[in-house]
Amino acid sequence: MEKINFIFLITVILRAVYCLDNGLGITPQMGWNTWNKFQCNINEQLIKDSIDALNSSGLIEIGYKYINLDDCWQSDRDENGTIIPDPKAFPNGIKPLVDYAHSKGLLFGLYSDAGIKTCAGRPGSLGYEKIDANTYAEWGIDYLKYDNCFNNNTSSKERYPKMSQALMETKRPIFYSICQWGEEEVATWAKEYGNSWRTTGDISDNWNSMLRNIDLNDKWYSYAGKGGWNDPDMLEVGNGGMTWTEYKTHFSLWAISKAPLIIGCDITKMDNETKEILTNTEVIAINQDKLGKQGKKIKSTPITLPEDYEPKLTESELEVVDCNGKNEQKWYIGEDSSIKNNNQDLCMEIPNCVDYDTKVKTKSCHIGDKSYCSESKNQMWVYSSENKTIHSYMNPSKCLDIYNSQGPSVQTYPCDGGESQKWEYDTNSHTLKTKGKCLASLVSSEVTEVWAGNLENQAYAVLLLNRGSMNATAEITWKEIGYNGKNAELRDLWAKTDLGVSQNGYKTTLKPHDCVFLKVTPSEDNKNFNFIVFIIVISIFLFIVIVVLLIVFYMRRKQGNVTGPANIGSKLVEESRNEDKE
């Protein structure tokens, strides 16, 4: 790990000058959001019940203070341009819900979009920034998640600052969450305008999607800090797509990365395992540590695999990648209109049967099951060997498309005949190729990793992780995390157990997808030694500065360029005598 040095301190100071000054986001935000679990299936009663659940479950006492209403709460605008809540879902409007949340000690958040429409097709805020900001302030809104759909291909650097300015002009402290998907290197400039910024596309409730998002987020670790945080999207803990072990790892990665902890499950029906993860105060303390420095991946070690090893294919999002002939790149187009990954029980589908543009994924096949959404038509596709297009059977106007014409993500998008929608199907290799790349499902890397970060009081957070599909050993030395001492006290944050003093490092065997999360605290002897070294270094530095100044002063005086104190006094006396003579 890098040590704090002069250049780093100067960088921090410069960034502090150019950051949003609304007094919010001193630590990463914590709360709950409707989207991951409910999407557009929201209403007034659901929000009230969730407000009550945040209180009764004790989540608010731990720090989950924001209750955020995502897309689909809007319906239209009136003749003055003021946004109108959906009268069916929210017959009493938004203000009563805000007041109810405030009465329970919570803060209330809303969603809008820096485009003409939201991602679900509701009215966006592009061109209505001041009107909407004033409306939110009048309602008592405390948080705004601002999305990026239907943006007229206008630069984010033009659209997002406008809403930032509009919010500031209301004089109400409103947390500004920039949901811009990581485009235009958003982490490098967003801190001037927002309190957090998405560094990724949307997360899905599976292991591979979760890991992909945290990997993308890790690239920007140096830009996070007090007042502004990297955001790899909301938590999926409790939604059912991963195991308890995987959710524990998911929560640990978000915690050490200083990511926002925004719950995305149904908190009115949390089971004990979900609650155990979300209420681990020791893990949360890492996320909320006052030093405010994002941890990062510092080590990745390949796992030794059998020669005949083939990664297991699981539910996953899709990407276009370099062709390698492996199973994750093999596709079988069936007579039932399915497209199966390696001819296994994993079908390409439009998640949740949504009718807006969305990332495509594989999921257990259910074609023919009329009880499934859209009678399972979301897993049915039509491949045209003539036009080289793949369009949705559920919505024929939507085609399989490379996101933003570059990828790597794959999505549904209105069919336009463009090159990003041309797919060549090879019946021999069973590959779907476009622009020289192959369509592939995501597979987990067979590696162990170590993530680490600095904490206040000279402590460290260390996460050892097995990303692979078999048991593996992970280890770390204290020198690798930037600690030059020998002895350190260890605390296992999930076992909630002190492990005693460890010399030089730590080593453990991990089951697949499991992790060990440690707080590493230098022993008192090392702390005292480090303090003495610090005093010595500062003393030497000051001594050198004084000596250099004296030498410069002496040389310049010798050359007649510097007037010393004695000469100054003589000159003053001489000038006084001259004045008396006159």
PDB file of N, CA and C in Angstrom, residues 197-273:
ATOM      1  N   TRP A 197     -20.982   9.533  -6.597  1.00  0.00           N
ATOM      2  CA  TRP A 197     -21.120   9.388  -8.051  1.00  0.00           C
ATOM      3  C   TRP A 197     -20.972   7.913  -8.411  1.00  0.00           C
ATOM      4  N   ARG A 198     -21.887   7.453  -9.235  1.00  0.00           N
ATOM      5  CA  ARG A 198     -21.827   6.071  -9.695  1.00  0.00           C
ATOM      6  C   ARG A 198     -20.625   5.878 -10.606  1.00  0.00           C
ATOM      7  N   THR A 199     -19.870   4.829 -10.325  1.00  0.00           N
ATOM      8  CA  THR A 199     -18.707   4.483 -11.137  1.00  0.00           C
ATOM      9  C   THR A 199     -18.976   3.302 -12.052  1.00  0.00           C
ATOM     10  N   THR A 200     -20.203   2.792 -12.038  1.00  0.00           N
ATOM     11  CA  THR A 200     -20.543   1.553 -12.749  1.00  0.00           C
ATOM     12  C   THR A 200     -21.949   1.635 -13.335  1.00  0.00           C
ATOM     13  N   GLY A 201     -22.273   0.614 -14.133  1.00  0.00           N
ATOM     14  CA  GLY A 201     -23.658   0.407 -14.527  1.00  0.00           C
ATOM     15  C   GLY A 201     -24.427  -0.200 -13.362  1.00  0.00           C
ATOM     16  N   ASP A 202     -25.683  -0.578 -13.612  1.00  0.00           N
ATOM     17  CA  ASP A 202     -26.524  -1.143 -12.553  1.00  0.00           C
ATOM     18  C   ASP A 202     -25.996  -2.499 -12.096  1.00  0.00           C
ATOM     19  N   ILE A 203     -26.122  -2.747 -10.803  1.00  0.00           N
ATOM     20  CA  ILE A 203     -25.772  -4.041 -10.239  1.00  0.00           C
ATOM     21  C   ILE A 203     -26.930  -5.018 -10.452  1.00  0.00           C
ATOM     22  N   SER A 204     -26.628  -6.294 -10.543  1.00  0.00           N
ATOM     23  CA  SER A 204     -27.643  -7.352 -10.545  1.00  0.00           C
ATOM     24  C   SER A 204     -27.388  -8.265  -9.361  1.00  0.00           C
ATOM     25  N   ASP A 205     -28.400  -9.011  -8.967  1.00  0.00           N
ATOM     26  CA  ASP A 205     -28.325  -9.817  -7.762  1.00  0.00           C
ATOM     27  C   ASP A 205     -27.640 -11.150  -8.044  1.00  0.00           C
ATOM     28  N   ASN A 206     -26.367 -11.095  -8.447  1.00  0.00           N
ATOM     29  CA  ASN A 206     -25.583 -12.310  -8.624  1.00  0.00           C
ATOM     30  C   ASN A 206     -24.108 -12.009  -8.364  1.00  0.00           C
ATOM     31  N   TRP A 207     -23.356 -13.060  -8.096  1.00  0.00           N
ATOM     32  CA  TRP A 207     -21.953 -12.962  -7.692  1.00  0.00           C
ATOM     33  C   TRP A 207     -21.095 -12.234  -8.727  1.00  0.00           C
ATOM     34  N   ASN A 208     -21.230 -12.608  -9.990  1.00  0.00           N
ATOM     35  CA  ASN A 208     -20.377 -12.028 -11.023  1.00  0.00           C
ATOM     36  C   ASN A 208     -20.649 -10.543 -11.236  1.00  0.00           C
ATOM     37  N   SER A 209     -21.904 -10.157 -11.214  1.00  0.00           N
ATOM     38  CA  SER A 209     -22.249  -8.749 -11.380  1.00  0.00           C
ATOM     39  C   SER A 209     -21.710  -7.921 -10.219  1.00  0.00           C
ATOM     40  N   MET A 210     -21.848  -8.449  -9.013  1.00  0.00           N
ATOM     41  CA  MET A 210     -21.363  -7.740  -7.835  1.00  0.00           C
ATOM     42  C   MET A 210     -19.855  -7.511  -7.920  1.00  0.00           C
ATOM     43  N   LEU A 211     -19.114  -8.562  -8.300  1.00  0.00           N
ATOM     44  CA  LEU A 211     -17.662  -8.443  -8.395  1.00  0.00           C
ATOM     45  C   LEU A 211     -17.248  -7.483  -9.515  1.00  0.00           C
ATOM     46  N   ARG A 212     -17.960  -7.539 -10.626  1.00  0.00           N
ATOM     47  CA  ARG A 212     -17.613  -6.642 -11.725  1.00  0.00           C
ATOM     48  C   ARG A 212     -17.752  -5.183 -11.284  1.00  0.00           C
ATOM     49  N   ASN A 213     -18.827  -4.873 -10.580  1.00  0.00           N
ATOM     50  CA  ASN A 213     -19.038  -3.485 -10.153  1.00  0.00           C
ATOM     51  C   ASN A 213     -17.971  -3.010  -9.173  1.00  0.00           C
ATOM     52  N   ILE A 214     -17.595  -3.875  -8.225  1.00  0.00           N
ATOM     53  CA  ILE A 214     -16.606  -3.433  -7.244  1.00  0.00           C
ATOM     54  C   ILE A 214     -15.230  -3.320  -7.893  1.00  0.00           C
ATOM     55  N   ASP A 215     -14.949  -4.146  -8.896  1.00  0.00           N
ATOM     56  CA  ASP A 215     -13.675  -4.028  -9.621  1.00  0.00           C
ATOM     57  C   ASP A 215     -13.600  -2.713 -10.385  1.00  0.00           C
ATOM     58  N   LEU A 216     -14.688  -2.349 -11.054  1.00  0.00           N
ATOM     59  CA  LEU A 216     -14.719  -1.079 -11.780  1.00  0.00           C
ATOM     60  C   LEU A 216     -14.579   0.096 -10.822  1.00  0.00           C
ATOM     61  N   ASN A 217     -15.208  -0.018  -9.675  1.00  0.00           N
ATOM     62  CA  ASN A 217     -15.172   1.045  -8.680  1.00  0.00           C
ATOM     63  C   ASN A 217     -13.765   1.227  -8.106  1.00  0.00           C
ATOM     64  N   ASP A 218     -13.051   0.126  -7.950  1.00  0.00           N
ATOM     65  CA  ASP A 218     -11.736   0.151  -7.307  1.00  0.00           C
ATOM     66  C   ASP A 218     -10.742   1.040  -8.050  1.00  0.00           C
ATOM     67  N   LYS A 219     -10.901   1.150  -9.345  1.00  0.00           N
ATOM     68  CA  LYS A 219      -9.983   1.951 -10.168  1.00  0.00           C
ATOM     69  C   LYS A 219      -9.887   3.395  -9.693  1.00  0.00           C
ATOM     70  N   TRP A 220     -10.955   3.897  -9.089  1.00  0.00           N
ATOM     71  CA  TRP A 220     -11.049   5.318  -8.761  1.00  0.00           C
ATOM     72  C   TRP A 220     -10.877   5.591  -7.265  1.00  0.00           C
ATOM     73  N   TYR A 221     -10.228   4.673  -6.555  1.00  0.00           N
ATOM     74  CA  TYR A 221     -10.150   4.767  -5.093  1.00  0.00           C
ATOM     75  C   TYR A 221      -9.571   6.095  -4.597  1.00  0.00           C
ATOM     76  N   SER A 222      -8.629   6.669  -5.329  1.00  0.00           N
ATOM     77  CA  SER A 222      -7.944   7.866  -4.836  1.00  0.00           C
ATOM     78  C   SER A 222      -8.813   9.120  -4.883  1.00  0.00           C
ATOM     79  N   TYR A 223      -9.956   9.057  -5.565  1.00  0.00           N
ATOM     80  CA  TYR A 223     -10.809  10.248  -5.701  1.00  0.00           C
ATOM     81  C   TYR A 223     -11.883  10.343  -4.623  1.00  0.00           C
ATOM     82  N   ALA A 224     -12.034   9.305  -3.823  1.00  0.00           N
ATOM     83  CA  ALA A 224     -13.060   9.314  -2.779  1.00  0.00           C
ATOM     84  C   ALA A 224     -12.525   9.964  -1.510  1.00  0.00           C
ATOM     85  N   GLY A 225     -13.407  10.538  -0.735  1.00  0.00           N
ATOM     86  CA  GLY A 225     -13.015  11.141   0.531  1.00  0.00           C
ATOM     87  C   GLY A 225     -14.170  11.906   1.129  1.00  0.00           C
ATOM     88  N   LYS A 226     -13.936  12.533   2.236  1.00  0.00           N
ATOM     89  CA  LYS A 226     -14.995  13.237   2.957  1.00  0.00           C
ATOM     90  C   LYS A 226     -15.731  14.216   2.043  1.00  0.00           C
ATOM     91  N   GLY A 227     -17.033  14.058   1.971  1.00  0.00           N
ATOM     92  CA  GLY A 227     -17.865  14.925   1.148  1.00  0.00           C
ATOM     93  C   GLY A 227     -18.213  14.359  -0.211  1.00  0.00           C
ATOM     94  N   GLY A 228     -17.476  13.329  -0.672  1.00  0.00           N
ATOM     95  CA  GLY A 228     -17.750  12.763  -1.997  1.00  0.00           C
ATOM     96  C   GLY A 228     -17.209  11.350  -2.124  1.00  0.00           C
ATOM     97  N   TRP A 229     -18.073  10.399  -2.566  1.00  0.00           N
ATOM     98  CA  TRP A 229     -17.729   8.975  -2.516  1.00  0.00           C
ATOM     99  C   TRP A 229     -17.999   8.269  -3.844  1.00  0.00           C
ATOM    100  N   ASN A 230     -17.123   7.317  -4.177  1.00  0.00           N
ATOM    101  CA  ASN A 230     -17.369   6.427  -5.314  1.00  0.00           C
ATOM    102  C   ASN A 230     -18.537   5.497  -4.987  1.00  0.00           C
ATOM    103  N   ASP A 231     -19.391   5.245  -5.977  1.00  0.00           N
ATOM    104  CA  ASP A 231     -20.622   4.481  -5.742  1.00  0.00           C
ATOM    105  C   ASP A 231     -20.733   3.332  -6.746  1.00  0.00           C
ATOM    106  N   PRO A 232     -20.506   2.080  -6.311  1.00  0.00           N
ATOM    107  CA  PRO A 232     -20.655   0.924  -7.209  1.00  0.00           C
ATOM    108  C   PRO A 232     -22.076   0.379  -7.279  1.00  0.00           C
ATOM    109  N   ASP A 233     -23.044   1.159  -6.860  1.00  0.00           N
ATOM    110  CA  ASP A 233     -24.480   0.865  -6.867  1.00  0.00           C
ATOM    111  C   ASP A 233     -24.928   0.284  -5.528  1.00  0.00           C
ATOM    112  N   MET A 234     -26.218   0.093  -5.414  1.00  0.00           N
ATOM    113  CA  MET A 234     -26.834  -0.253  -4.135  1.00  0.00           C
ATOM    114  C   MET A 234     -26.609  -1.718  -3.770  1.00  0.00           C
ATOM    115  N   LEU A 235     -26.878  -2.037  -2.515  1.00  0.00           N
ATOM    116  CA  LEU A 235     -26.695  -3.391  -2.006  1.00  0.00           C
ATOM    117  C   LEU A 235     -27.788  -4.329  -2.496  1.00  0.00           C
ATOM    118  N   GLU A 236     -27.393  -5.568  -2.763  1.00  0.00           N
ATOM    119  CA  GLU A 236     -28.357  -6.613  -3.127  1.00  0.00           C
ATOM    120  C   GLU A 236     -28.605  -7.588  -1.982  1.00  0.00           C
ATOM    121  N   VAL A 237     -27.971  -7.357  -0.843  1.00  0.00           N
ATOM    122  CA  VAL A 237     -28.092  -8.273   0.303  1.00  0.00           C
ATOM    123  C   VAL A 237     -29.562  -8.512   0.644  1.00  0.00           C
ATOM    124  N   GLY A 238     -29.961  -9.790   0.668  1.00  0.00           N
ATOM    125  CA  GLY A 238     -31.323 -10.144   1.057  1.00  0.00           C
ATOM    126  C   GLY A 238     -32.299 -10.335  -0.084  1.00  0.00           C
ATOM    127  N   ASN A 239     -31.853 -10.131  -1.323  1.00  0.00           N
ATOM    128  CA  ASN A 239     -32.783 -10.273  -2.455  1.00  0.00           C
ATOM    129  C   ASN A 239     -32.845 -11.687  -3.024  1.00  0.00           C
ATOM    130  N   GLY A 240     -31.982 -12.592  -2.565  1.00  0.00           N
ATOM    131  CA  GLY A 240     -32.144 -14.004  -2.896  1.00  0.00           C
ATOM    132  C   GLY A 240     -31.279 -14.556  -4.010  1.00  0.00           C
ATOM    133  N   GLY A 241     -30.543 -13.716  -4.714  1.00  0.00           N
ATOM    134  CA  GLY A 241     -29.758 -14.198  -5.847  1.00  0.00           C
ATOM    135  C   GLY A 241     -28.380 -14.719  -5.490  1.00  0.00           C
ATOM    136  N   MET A 242     -27.956 -14.499  -4.255  1.00  0.00           N
ATOM    137  CA  MET A 242     -26.657 -14.989  -3.798  1.00  0.00           C
ATOM    138  C   MET A 242     -26.823 -15.737  -2.485  1.00  0.00           C
ATOM    139  N   THR A 243     -25.790 -16.482  -2.105  1.00  0.00           N
ATOM    140  CA  THR A 243     -25.811 -17.203  -0.839  1.00  0.00           C
ATOM    141  C   THR A 243     -25.483 -16.243   0.303  1.00  0.00           C
ATOM    142  N   TRP A 244     -25.680 -16.726   1.539  1.00  0.00           N
ATOM    143  CA  TRP A 244     -25.339 -15.906   2.697  1.00  0.00           C
ATOM    144  C   TRP A 244     -23.859 -15.558   2.678  1.00  0.00           C
ATOM    145  N   THR A 245     -23.022 -16.529   2.320  1.00  0.00           N
ATOM    146  CA  THR A 245     -21.578 -16.289   2.254  1.00  0.00           C
ATOM    147  C   THR A 245     -21.257 -15.201   1.235  1.00  0.00           C
ATOM    148  N   GLU A 246     -21.899 -15.265   0.071  1.00  0.00           N
ATOM    149  CA  GLU A 246     -21.642 -14.268  -0.978  1.00  0.00           C
ATOM    150  C   GLU A 246     -22.147 -12.887  -0.564  1.00  0.00           C
ATOM    151  N   TYR A 247     -23.276 -12.841   0.113  1.00  0.00           N
ATOM    152  CA  TYR A 247     -23.783 -11.550   0.600  1.00  0.00           C
ATOM    153  C   TYR A 247     -22.857 -10.966   1.662  1.00  0.00           C
ATOM    154  N   LYS A 248     -22.305 -11.815   2.509  1.00  0.00           N
ATOM    155  CA  LYS A 248     -21.354 -11.357   3.520  1.00  0.00           C
ATOM    156  C   LYS A 248     -20.133 -10.735   2.839  1.00  0.00           C
ATOM    157  N   THR A 249     -19.652 -11.381   1.782  1.00  0.00           N
ATOM    158  CA  THR A 249     -18.512 -10.845   1.033  1.00  0.00           C
ATOM    159  C   THR A 249     -18.894  -9.550   0.323  1.00  0.00           C
ATOM    160  N   HIS A 250     -20.081  -9.517  -0.264  1.00  0.00           N
ATOM    161  CA  HIS A 250     -20.609  -8.318  -0.921  1.00  0.00           C
ATOM    162  C   HIS A 250     -20.604  -7.132   0.055  1.00  0.00           C
ATOM    163  N   PHE A 251     -21.137  -7.328   1.238  1.00  0.00           N
ATOM    164  CA  PHE A 251     -21.218  -6.254   2.227  1.00  0.00           C
ATOM    165  C   PHE A 251     -19.822  -5.823   2.681  1.00  0.00           C
ATOM    166  N   SER A 252     -18.916  -6.788   2.816  1.00  0.00           N
ATOM    167  CA  SER A 252     -17.548  -6.487   3.244  1.00  0.00           C
ATOM    168  C   SER A 252     -16.821  -5.648   2.201  1.00  0.00           C
ATOM    169  N   LEU A 253     -16.970  -6.002   0.931  1.00  0.00           N
ATOM    170  CA  LEU A 253     -16.319  -5.245  -0.142  1.00  0.00           C
ATOM    171  C   LEU A 253     -16.840  -3.814  -0.196  1.00  0.00           C
ATOM    172  N   TRP A 254     -18.136  -3.640  -0.026  1.00  0.00           N
ATOM    173  CA  TRP A 254     -18.716  -2.281  -0.031  1.00  0.00           C
ATOM    174  C   TRP A 254     -18.209  -1.491   1.181  1.00  0.00           C
ATOM    175  N   ALA A 255     -18.076  -2.173   2.311  1.00  0.00           N
ATOM    176  CA  ALA A 255     -17.639  -1.487   3.524  1.00  0.00           C
ATOM    177  C   ALA A 255     -16.199  -0.999   3.412  1.00  0.00           C
ATOM    178  N   ILE A 256     -15.287  -1.864   2.979  1.00  0.00           N
ATOM    179  CA  ILE A 256     -13.879  -1.474   2.906  1.00  0.00           C
ATOM    180  C   ILE A 256     -13.640  -0.462   1.787  1.00  0.00           C
ATOM    181  N   SER A 257     -14.514  -0.450   0.775  1.00  0.00           N
ATOM    182  CA  SER A 257     -14.386   0.487  -0.347  1.00  0.00           C
ATOM    183  C   SER A 257     -15.062   1.821  -0.069  1.00  0.00           C
ATOM    184  N   LYS A 258     -15.539   2.011   1.148  1.00  0.00           N
ATOM    185  CA  LYS A 258     -16.224   3.263   1.523  1.00  0.00           C
ATOM    186  C   LYS A 258     -17.359   3.576   0.545  1.00  0.00           C
ATOM    187  N   ALA A 259     -18.049   2.536   0.109  1.00  0.00           N
ATOM    188  CA  ALA A 259     -19.188   2.707  -0.791  1.00  0.00           C
ATOM    189  C   ALA A 259     -20.432   3.049   0.013  1.00  0.00           C
ATOM    190  N   PRO A 260     -21.389   3.760  -0.602  1.00  0.00           N
ATOM    191  CA  PRO A 260     -22.667   3.989   0.075  1.00  0.00           C
ATOM    192  C   PRO A 260     -23.312   2.661   0.470  1.00  0.00           C
ATOM    193  N   LEU A 261     -23.847   2.593   1.667  1.00  0.00           N
ATOM    194  CA  LEU A 261     -24.551   1.392   2.128  1.00  0.00           C
ATOM    195  C   LEU A 261     -26.045   1.657   2.030  1.00  0.00           C
ATOM    196  N   ILE A 262     -26.576   1.457   0.831  1.00  0.00           N
ATOM    197  CA  ILE A 262     -28.001   1.670   0.558  1.00  0.00           C
ATOM    198  C   ILE A 262     -28.660   0.308   0.369  1.00  0.00           C
ATOM    199  N   ILE A 263     -29.467  -0.085   1.333  1.00  0.00           N
ATOM    200  CA  ILE A 263     -30.127  -1.395   1.306  1.00  0.00           C
ATOM    201  C   ILE A 263     -31.100  -1.454   0.135  1.00  0.00           C
ATOM    202  N   GLY A 264     -31.162  -2.630  -0.521  1.00  0.00           N
ATOM    203  CA  GLY A 264     -32.037  -2.769  -1.675  1.00  0.00           C
ATOM    204  C   GLY A 264     -33.050  -3.894  -1.573  1.00  0.00           C
ATOM    205  N   CYS A 265     -33.213  -4.491  -0.379  1.00  0.00           N
ATOM    206  CA  CYS A 265     -34.164  -5.599  -0.228  1.00  0.00           C
ATOM    207  C   CYS A 265     -35.446  -5.105   0.446  1.00  0.00           C
ATOM    208  N   ASP A 266     -36.383  -6.015   0.632  1.00  0.00           N
ATOM    209  CA  ASP A 266     -37.637  -5.688   1.322  1.00  0.00           C
ATOM    210  C   ASP A 266     -37.382  -5.743   2.826  1.00  0.00           C
ATOM    211  N   ILE A 267     -37.185  -4.590   3.434  1.00  0.00           N
ATOM    212  CA  ILE A 267     -36.827  -4.560   4.858  1.00  0.00           C
ATOM    213  C   ILE A 267     -38.011  -4.876   5.771  1.00  0.00           C
ATOM    214  N   THR A 268     -39.224  -4.964   5.198  1.00  0.00           N
ATOM    215  CA  THR A 268     -40.382  -5.346   6.014  1.00  0.00           C
ATOM    216  C   THR A 268     -40.439  -6.859   6.210  1.00  0.00           C
ATOM    217  N   LYS A 269     -39.605  -7.594   5.431  1.00  0.00           N
ATOM    218  CA  LYS A 269     -39.623  -9.059   5.508  1.00  0.00           C
ATOM    219  C   LYS A 269     -38.211  -9.631   5.615  1.00  0.00           C
ATOM    220  N   MET A 270     -37.316  -8.927   6.271  1.00  0.00           N
ATOM    221  CA  MET A 270     -35.937  -9.403   6.400  1.00  0.00           C
ATOM    222  C   MET A 270     -35.864 -10.690   7.220  1.00  0.00           C
ATOM    223  N   ASP A 271     -35.101 -11.682   6.731  1.00  0.00           N
ATOM    224  CA  ASP A 271     -34.852 -12.858   7.565  1.00  0.00           C
ATOM    225  C   ASP A 271     -33.668 -12.567   8.481  1.00  0.00           C
ATOM    226  N   ASN A 272     -33.406 -13.473   9.397  1.00  0.00           N
ATOM    227  CA  ASN A 272     -32.357 -13.242  10.396  1.00  0.00           C
ATOM    228  C   ASN A 272     -30.971 -13.157   9.773  1.00  0.00           C
ATOM    229  N   GLU A 273     -30.724 -13.953   8.723  1.00  0.00           N
ATOM    230  CA  GLU A 273     -29.412 -13.931   8.077  1.00  0.00           C
ATOM    231  C   GLU A 273     -29.151 -12.577   7.415  1.00  0.00           C
TER     232      GLU A 273
END
